[in-house]
């Protein structure tokens, strides 16, 4: 019996409201041993007030030492074991441009590339063409027709694109055609497992036509296919938790991840203020709200400690608008750490806060990594955050008599 | 998807160096409530300096409450789930005398025993004969020939020996012949599972000949067979972690365990100084080094608190020679606890230290059990130590996009 078997069986409906505020890449590192992290450096009176009353802990997104991408990071927070539910790169790329994937779709990340006169790849990123060029080429490729399937080609950014084949009997187990080096021809699509033969055929036909369409468009006179994948079959929030759930996220990828687990995706505007407006407006229509704040991650990725601190303070300033709604459970966490000193996602455990009337006092006074290390949640796998949220919301019956 | 599936997929090669320094049986207990453990009593300025900069924690070798032998203890540290990979006693005994087992080998631990005139066992340890006697008997038994297989008989210590059958089609699922009591005849070898019938035949023939060979050697006029086992199929470090790995261990069993997971076993000499010389000499040839120090365990087994403290101080004194090499990741840990007050291995979690530039500061100032309890690694399963090591060494890609 796994966690979702339990929550399916034990879920109880009531009037409670849960808010999960995800500050992307929240966890950090100090600039020198003994120093303060970004979160600890930030002035966060509102988060600290929640920490005083609530329970803190450190969550491990996947496994110790494993650095998650945004997909596994969020699936974990949503309570879906990221080692069981695997989101292919093509699917994530499609989610990232708000493309709504259906059950018959195979999603592919494409990269434009340059072919020399022998048909070998001379540049795997097509000289990093601009987005204006990439967008026009995608419009051309989008006209490709293949009997028996629908073909969608969408521009992402610069040399990146998304291709979606929609049709019956399309498997997602097809190997990349990018040989990962130059001086050789692109690979032919081949099936990695039975059931994907038709996808291979379609992909070959697509590439044949694309070669013709792009032949005069050097340096982008061809493309490679990567991360060919179907949307995984994921049970919905409604089914496993019994909650009416909504996502209030500015960036498409996070909206897409929320849609994957069956959340309603609401118009989030552009700012935290917009998001709070939306939260207020939708308050009576949902039980669970996922709010996503991107900039703690992007400033970390930029290696900008001070800017990350500022963004955390910006987040803190929005907290009173959320608490004013009196959510029964308010969670503040991240999908992973993004220490500015590493300029990348990392495996370090993530500061996490649960605020609810049923929290056991843990003597933590502030919201920060050191404080969370001493918190009442201890160190725990992120996938258990949702059952904790449901418990504090009175939404889980007793297991067994 | 398990941890090794992940590390196989995510491993990245770089120039980093990882050293795992294993002080056997490192963890301990105080002599009275509120007192200090062996590690806490020892003066360890070098380990404390590492602790200040690094991250501490307590590792659970197998599961809470489960006391590991050396095999499971080390497999856990090496990142191999000790509940998945089971090393038979015969295999461990063979490893312990530096016998190199191949894939066609079945290894058996033998005990000389005394048979009375009725053929019943009167002493299960043959009056604890001396090693000189045991060694000579093994030479005699080693001459036994059985068609279709090679037979090796090797002396271990006193009444203990190792028998290896090498041949095609030999399964390892054969029951012990030791009835675990006196006054009854030794058991006949019998198969516990299909596929081991040939091994049973060979074992019966071996025992038949041995009875003849030993008939005049009372009190060692027969032997029993225990822990009949094949070497488990274990993926190598190279395969699962992508590291070129070396073991620098004085005692054969630990060399054997390292060889099991595909490490190169280097000449370690006899002392920590010898081991450090070897480490220096081999520094450029490997990515990962396992260094083993036995005496923290043996002094604990002896119940000698003061001697264990001394041995820990001896280990501490060797640390500067390791840090002088500037490893990217230095781990100091044990394979289990051996509290001197218990004179045996125990289940207590093991003090563990990771030192690397990417450690999150955890305010721990010294290396000891109490300090580790407050450390940033928390309490974790030993099998995750390798993924943490690889992460800190920059040797793991992000999981998912």
mmCIF file of C-alpha atoms in Angstrom, chain B residues 3-264:
data_model
loop_
_atom_site.group_PDB
_atom_site.id
_atom_site.type_symbol
_atom_site.label_atom_id
_atom_site.label_comp_id
_atom_site.label_asym_id
_atom_site.label_seq_id
_atom_site.Cartn_x
_atom_site.Cartn_y
_atom_site.Cartn_z
ATOM 1 C CA UNK B 3 19.412 4.601 -6.581
ATOM 2 C CA UNK B 4 21.809 2.798 -8.902
ATOM 3 C CA UNK B 5 19.479 3.264 -11.866
ATOM 4 C CA UNK B 6 19.708 6.955 -11.070
ATOM 5 C CA UNK B 7 23.479 7.114 -10.629
ATOM 6 C CA UNK B 8 23.984 5.061 -13.791
ATOM 7 C CA UNK B 9 21.913 7.557 -15.719
ATOM 8 C CA UNK B 10 23.165 10.727 -14.039
ATOM 9 C CA UNK B 11 26.855 10.009 -13.530
ATOM 10 C CA UNK B 12 29.222 12.616 -14.914
ATOM 11 C CA UNK B 13 32.965 12.261 -15.177
ATOM 12 C CA UNK B 14 35.280 15.006 -13.996
ATOM 13 C CA UNK B 15 38.655 15.480 -12.362
ATOM 14 C CA UNK B 16 37.405 15.376 -8.779
ATOM 15 C CA UNK B 17 38.771 13.089 -6.076
ATOM 16 C CA UNK B 18 36.718 11.431 -3.365
ATOM 17 C CA UNK B 19 38.216 9.777 -0.281
ATOM 18 C CA UNK B 20 36.072 7.607 1.986
ATOM 19 C CA UNK B 21 37.899 6.926 5.230
ATOM 20 C CA UNK B 22 36.177 4.113 7.081
ATOM 21 C CA UNK B 23 37.034 3.643 10.740
ATOM 22 C CA UNK B 24 35.606 0.210 11.400
ATOM 23 C CA UNK B 25 33.112 0.141 14.266
ATOM 24 C CA UNK B 26 33.594 3.888 14.804
ATOM 25 C CA UNK B 27 30.395 4.597 16.717
ATOM 26 C CA UNK B 28 30.350 3.980 20.444
ATOM 27 C CA UNK B 29 28.575 4.542 23.734
ATOM 28 C CA UNK B 30 29.540 6.447 26.876
ATOM 29 C CA UNK B 31 30.631 4.480 29.923
ATOM 30 C CA UNK B 32 27.799 5.975 31.927
ATOM 31 C CA UNK B 33 24.705 8.028 31.103
ATOM 32 C CA UNK B 34 25.732 11.570 30.267
ATOM 33 C CA UNK B 35 29.333 10.590 29.621
ATOM 34 C CA UNK B 36 31.316 10.850 26.467
ATOM 35 C CA UNK B 37 31.677 8.143 23.835
ATOM 36 C CA UNK B 38 35.060 6.877 22.669
ATOM 37 C CA UNK B 39 35.002 9.301 19.722
ATOM 38 C CA UNK B 40 33.975 12.184 21.962
ATOM 39 C CA UNK B 41 36.673 11.340 24.504
ATOM 40 C CA UNK B 42 39.413 11.241 21.891
ATOM 41 C CA UNK B 43 41.403 14.380 21.097
ATOM 42 C CA UNK B 44 40.693 14.818 17.400
ATOM 43 C CA UNK B 45 41.731 18.301 16.334
ATOM 44 C CA UNK B 46 41.957 17.342 12.681
ATOM 45 C CA UNK B 47 38.594 15.669 12.469
ATOM 46 C CA UNK B 48 37.078 18.551 14.441
ATOM 47 C CA UNK B 49 38.483 21.003 11.905
ATOM 48 C CA UNK B 50 36.812 19.021 9.135
ATOM 49 C CA UNK B 51 33.590 18.936 11.142
ATOM 50 C CA UNK B 52 33.576 22.717 11.498
ATOM 51 C CA UNK B 53 33.620 23.258 7.745
ATOM 52 C CA UNK B 54 31.757 20.160 6.691
ATOM 53 C CA UNK B 55 28.385 18.580 7.328
ATOM 54 C CA UNK B 56 27.758 15.885 9.918
ATOM 55 C CA UNK B 57 25.147 13.230 10.405
ATOM 56 C CA UNK B 58 24.389 9.777 11.714
ATOM 57 C CA UNK B 59 24.121 6.920 9.283
ATOM 58 C CA UNK B 60 22.035 3.815 9.756
ATOM 59 C CA UNK B 61 23.881 0.897 8.170
ATOM 60 C CA UNK B 62 20.885 -1.344 7.432
ATOM 61 C CA UNK B 63 17.688 -0.478 9.312
ATOM 62 C CA UNK B 64 17.059 0.891 12.818
ATOM 63 C CA UNK B 65 17.901 -1.757 15.358
ATOM 64 C CA UNK B 66 19.704 -3.991 12.899
ATOM 65 C CA UNK B 67 23.350 -4.720 13.755
ATOM 66 C CA UNK B 68 25.364 -5.343 10.608
ATOM 67 C CA UNK B 69 28.314 -7.590 10.050
ATOM 68 C CA UNK B 70 31.236 -6.257 8.089
ATOM 69 C CA UNK B 71 29.706 -7.330 4.771
ATOM 70 C CA UNK B 72 26.378 -5.481 4.981
ATOM 71 C CA UNK B 73 28.099 -2.601 6.791
ATOM 72 C CA UNK B 74 30.497 -1.988 3.954
ATOM 73 C CA UNK B 75 28.034 -2.689 1.160
ATOM 74 C CA UNK B 76 25.845 0.038 2.645
ATOM 75 C CA UNK B 77 28.719 2.517 2.683
ATOM 76 C CA UNK B 78 29.495 1.578 -0.907
ATOM 77 C CA UNK B 79 25.884 2.458 -1.812
ATOM 78 C CA UNK B 80 24.640 -1.105 -2.306
ATOM 79 C CA UNK B 81 21.435 -1.812 -0.417
ATOM 80 C CA UNK B 82 22.503 -4.497 2.071
ATOM 81 C CA UNK B 83 18.997 -5.937 2.048
ATOM 82 C CA UNK B 84 19.234 -6.497 -1.705
ATOM 83 C CA UNK B 85 22.815 -7.726 -1.969
ATOM 84 C CA UNK B 86 23.375 -10.593 0.384
ATOM 85 C CA UNK B 87 26.866 -11.933 0.864
ATOM 86 C CA UNK B 88 26.948 -15.526 2.041
ATOM 87 C CA UNK B 89 29.137 -16.440 4.987
ATOM 88 C CA UNK B 90 31.253 -18.737 2.812
ATOM 89 C CA UNK B 91 31.947 -15.914 0.398
ATOM 90 C CA UNK B 92 32.862 -13.531 3.199
ATOM 91 C CA UNK B 93 35.175 -16.129 4.709
ATOM 92 C CA UNK B 94 36.893 -16.588 1.336
ATOM 93 C CA UNK B 95 37.235 -12.828 0.925
ATOM 94 C CA UNK B 96 38.731 -12.746 4.410
ATOM 95 C CA UNK B 97 41.705 -14.860 3.336
ATOM 96 C CA UNK B 98 42.208 -13.000 0.061
ATOM 97 C CA UNK B 99 40.879 -15.899 -1.981
ATOM 98 C CA UNK B 100 39.801 -14.504 -5.334
ATOM 99 C CA UNK B 101 36.367 -15.880 -6.125
ATOM 100 C CA UNK B 102 35.207 -16.215 -9.711
ATOM 101 C CA UNK B 103 31.714 -16.586 -11.153
ATOM 102 C CA UNK B 104 31.950 -20.405 -11.259
ATOM 103 C CA UNK B 105 32.888 -20.720 -7.590
ATOM 104 C CA UNK B 106 30.863 -21.908 -4.638
ATOM 105 C CA UNK B 107 32.474 -20.891 -1.338
ATOM 106 C CA UNK B 108 31.893 -22.698 1.927
ATOM 107 C CA UNK B 109 32.943 -22.053 5.459
ATOM 108 C CA UNK B 110 34.141 -25.268 7.053
ATOM 109 C CA UNK B 111 34.475 -26.092 10.753
ATOM 110 C CA UNK B 112 36.508 -29.073 11.890
ATOM 111 C CA UNK B 113 34.536 -31.150 14.353
ATOM 112 C CA UNK B 114 34.977 -34.256 16.501
ATOM 113 C CA UNK B 115 32.991 -37.395 15.743
ATOM 114 C CA UNK B 116 32.526 -40.109 18.354
ATOM 115 C CA UNK B 117 32.641 -43.809 17.518
ATOM 116 C CA UNK B 118 28.955 -43.748 16.518
ATOM 117 C CA UNK B 119 29.622 -40.980 14.031
ATOM 118 C CA UNK B 120 27.869 -38.355 16.158
ATOM 119 C CA UNK B 121 29.368 -34.938 16.751
ATOM 120 C CA UNK B 122 30.982 -34.714 20.189
ATOM 121 C CA UNK B 123 32.595 -31.284 19.685
ATOM 122 C CA UNK B 124 31.449 -28.812 17.040
ATOM 123 C CA UNK B 125 34.841 -27.051 17.093
ATOM 124 C CA UNK B 126 37.158 -30.075 17.261
ATOM 125 C CA UNK B 127 38.502 -29.168 20.712
ATOM 126 C CA UNK B 128 39.529 -25.788 19.303
ATOM 127 C CA UNK B 129 42.632 -27.181 17.659
ATOM 128 C CA UNK B 130 45.503 -24.767 17.087
ATOM 129 C CA UNK B 131 46.121 -23.061 13.792
ATOM 130 C CA UNK B 132 49.205 -25.215 13.161
ATOM 131 C CA UNK B 133 47.068 -28.365 13.292
ATOM 132 C CA UNK B 134 44.253 -26.799 11.265
ATOM 133 C CA UNK B 135 46.628 -25.653 8.556
ATOM 134 C CA UNK B 136 48.137 -29.108 8.098
ATOM 135 C CA UNK B 137 44.724 -30.760 7.860
ATOM 136 C CA UNK B 138 43.733 -28.261 5.175
ATOM 137 C CA UNK B 139 46.789 -29.224 3.144
ATOM 138 C CA UNK B 140 45.645 -32.830 3.267
ATOM 139 C CA UNK B 141 42.071 -31.987 2.285
ATOM 140 C CA UNK B 142 43.276 -29.756 -0.526
ATOM 141 C CA UNK B 143 44.511 -32.882 -2.300
ATOM 142 C CA UNK B 144 40.974 -34.215 -2.687
ATOM 143 C CA UNK B 145 40.029 -34.589 -6.336
ATOM 144 C CA UNK B 146 36.501 -34.691 -7.678
ATOM 145 C CA UNK B 147 35.879 -35.181 -11.393
ATOM 146 C CA UNK B 148 34.335 -32.178 -13.137
ATOM 147 C CA UNK B 149 35.269 -29.555 -10.560
ATOM 148 C CA UNK B 150 38.316 -27.995 -8.997
ATOM 149 C CA UNK B 151 38.489 -28.187 -5.218
ATOM 150 C CA UNK B 152 40.330 -25.665 -3.049
ATOM 151 C CA UNK B 153 40.716 -26.065 0.712
ATOM 152 C CA UNK B 154 42.270 -23.181 2.620
ATOM 153 C CA UNK B 155 43.056 -22.753 6.282
ATOM 154 C CA UNK B 156 41.541 -19.716 8.017
ATOM 155 C CA UNK B 157 42.246 -19.931 11.754
ATOM 156 C CA UNK B 158 42.195 -22.715 14.364
ATOM 157 C CA UNK B 159 39.254 -25.009 13.475
ATOM 158 C CA UNK B 160 38.016 -22.762 10.638
ATOM 159 C CA UNK B 161 38.598 -23.314 6.947
ATOM 160 C CA UNK B 162 37.297 -22.354 3.518
ATOM 161 C CA UNK B 163 36.360 -24.811 0.798
ATOM 162 C CA UNK B 164 35.754 -23.660 -2.756
ATOM 163 C CA UNK B 165 34.303 -25.765 -5.561
ATOM 164 C CA UNK B 166 34.906 -24.349 -9.013
ATOM 165 C CA UNK B 167 32.976 -25.658 -11.986
ATOM 166 C CA UNK B 168 30.074 -25.257 -14.355
ATOM 167 C CA UNK B 169 26.503 -25.362 -13.115
ATOM 168 C CA UNK B 170 27.180 -25.084 -9.402
ATOM 169 C CA UNK B 171 24.334 -23.393 -7.524
ATOM 170 C CA UNK B 172 24.823 -21.866 -4.086
ATOM 171 C CA UNK B 173 21.569 -22.866 -2.404
ATOM 172 C CA UNK B 174 22.695 -25.726 -0.210
ATOM 173 C CA UNK B 175 21.788 -26.142 3.463
ATOM 174 C CA UNK B 176 24.405 -26.205 6.235
ATOM 175 C CA UNK B 177 25.529 -29.624 7.405
ATOM 176 C CA UNK B 178 26.204 -28.399 10.944
ATOM 177 C CA UNK B 179 23.286 -29.632 13.109
ATOM 178 C CA UNK B 180 24.121 -26.866 15.644
ATOM 179 C CA UNK B 181 24.278 -29.378 18.488
ATOM 180 C CA UNK B 182 26.283 -32.356 19.642
ATOM 181 C CA UNK B 183 25.195 -35.968 20.029
ATOM 182 C CA UNK B 184 23.822 -36.205 16.528
ATOM 183 C CA UNK B 185 25.398 -36.977 13.177
ATOM 184 C CA UNK B 186 26.332 -34.183 10.805
ATOM 185 C CA UNK B 187 23.597 -33.479 8.269
ATOM 186 C CA UNK B 188 23.878 -34.554 4.675
ATOM 187 C CA UNK B 189 24.138 -31.682 2.172
ATOM 188 C CA UNK B 190 20.718 -30.975 0.663
ATOM 189 C CA UNK B 191 19.554 -28.460 -1.908
ATOM 190 C CA UNK B 192 17.452 -25.530 -0.677
ATOM 191 C CA UNK B 193 16.449 -24.604 -4.208
ATOM 192 C CA UNK B 194 16.529 -26.001 -7.733
ATOM 193 C CA UNK B 195 19.807 -25.491 -9.561
ATOM 194 C CA UNK B 196 22.031 -26.617 -6.702
ATOM 195 C CA UNK B 197 21.740 -30.387 -7.198
ATOM 196 C CA UNK B 198 25.240 -30.631 -8.647
ATOM 197 C CA UNK B 199 26.697 -28.729 -5.707
ATOM 198 C CA UNK B 200 24.979 -31.182 -3.362
ATOM 199 C CA UNK B 201 26.534 -34.121 -5.200
ATOM 200 C CA UNK B 202 29.979 -32.551 -5.116
ATOM 201 C CA UNK B 203 29.641 -31.697 -1.437
ATOM 202 C CA UNK B 204 28.587 -35.255 -0.572
ATOM 203 C CA UNK B 205 31.535 -36.667 -2.483
ATOM 204 C CA UNK B 206 33.862 -34.159 -0.808
ATOM 205 C CA UNK B 207 32.603 -35.105 2.665
ATOM 206 C CA UNK B 208 32.899 -38.808 1.860
ATOM 207 C CA UNK B 209 36.550 -38.400 0.913
ATOM 208 C CA UNK B 210 37.212 -36.007 3.805
ATOM 209 C CA UNK B 211 35.905 -38.550 6.315
ATOM 210 C CA UNK B 212 38.498 -40.964 4.997
ATOM 211 C CA UNK B 213 41.314 -38.386 4.892
ATOM 212 C CA UNK B 214 40.657 -37.214 8.469
ATOM 213 C CA UNK B 215 39.789 -40.559 10.073
ATOM 214 C CA UNK B 216 42.951 -40.638 12.210
ATOM 215 C CA UNK B 217 42.996 -36.949 13.106
ATOM 216 C CA UNK B 218 40.734 -36.914 16.169
ATOM 217 C CA UNK B 219 39.721 -34.440 17.640
ATOM 218 C CA UNK B 220 39.483 -33.045 14.109
ATOM 219 C CA UNK B 221 38.254 -36.220 12.420
ATOM 220 C CA UNK B 222 35.542 -34.564 10.339
ATOM 221 C CA UNK B 223 34.154 -31.194 9.300
ATOM 222 C CA UNK B 224 30.846 -29.440 8.819
ATOM 223 C CA UNK B 225 29.924 -27.107 5.966
ATOM 224 C CA UNK B 226 28.235 -23.759 6.542
ATOM 225 C CA UNK B 227 27.246 -20.653 4.605
ATOM 226 C CA UNK B 228 27.495 -22.358 1.215
ATOM 227 C CA UNK B 229 27.201 -19.513 -1.265
ATOM 228 C CA UNK B 230 28.154 -18.029 -4.575
ATOM 229 C CA UNK B 231 29.526 -14.551 -4.993
ATOM 230 C CA UNK B 232 26.504 -12.325 -5.587
ATOM 231 C CA UNK B 233 26.214 -10.557 -8.902
ATOM 232 C CA UNK B 234 27.027 -6.988 -8.033
ATOM 233 C CA UNK B 235 27.369 -4.168 -10.525
ATOM 234 C CA UNK B 236 30.743 -2.453 -10.314
ATOM 235 C CA UNK B 237 31.569 1.032 -9.071
ATOM 236 C CA UNK B 238 32.709 1.838 -12.597
ATOM 237 C CA UNK B 239 29.288 0.900 -13.909
ATOM 238 C CA UNK B 240 27.059 2.494 -11.288
ATOM 239 C CA UNK B 241 29.150 5.559 -10.383
ATOM 240 C CA UNK B 242 31.548 5.973 -13.305
ATOM 241 C CA UNK B 243 34.529 6.247 -10.986
ATOM 242 C CA UNK B 244 37.923 4.582 -11.187
ATOM 243 C CA UNK B 245 38.079 3.262 -7.659
ATOM 244 C CA UNK B 246 40.738 1.875 -5.387
ATOM 245 C CA UNK B 247 40.774 0.220 -1.984
ATOM 246 C CA UNK B 248 43.589 0.778 0.486
ATOM 247 C CA UNK B 249 42.838 -1.725 3.229
ATOM 248 C CA UNK B 250 45.166 -3.767 5.386
ATOM 249 C CA UNK B 251 42.783 -6.616 6.247
ATOM 250 C CA UNK B 252 41.815 -9.153 3.591
ATOM 251 C CA UNK B 253 38.066 -9.135 4.221
ATOM 252 C CA UNK B 254 37.806 -5.440 3.411
ATOM 253 C CA UNK B 255 39.991 -5.849 0.359
ATOM 254 C CA UNK B 256 37.648 -8.630 -0.679
ATOM 255 C CA UNK B 257 34.531 -6.542 -0.140
ATOM 256 C CA UNK B 258 36.065 -3.768 -2.224
ATOM 257 C CA UNK B 259 36.981 -6.262 -4.938
ATOM 258 C CA UNK B 260 33.362 -7.474 -4.945
ATOM 259 C CA UNK B 261 32.214 -4.046 -6.120
ATOM 260 C CA UNK B 262 34.974 -3.817 -8.674
ATOM 261 C CA UNK B 263 37.519 -1.628 -6.905
ATOM 262 C CA UNK B 264 41.186 -2.106 -7.631
#
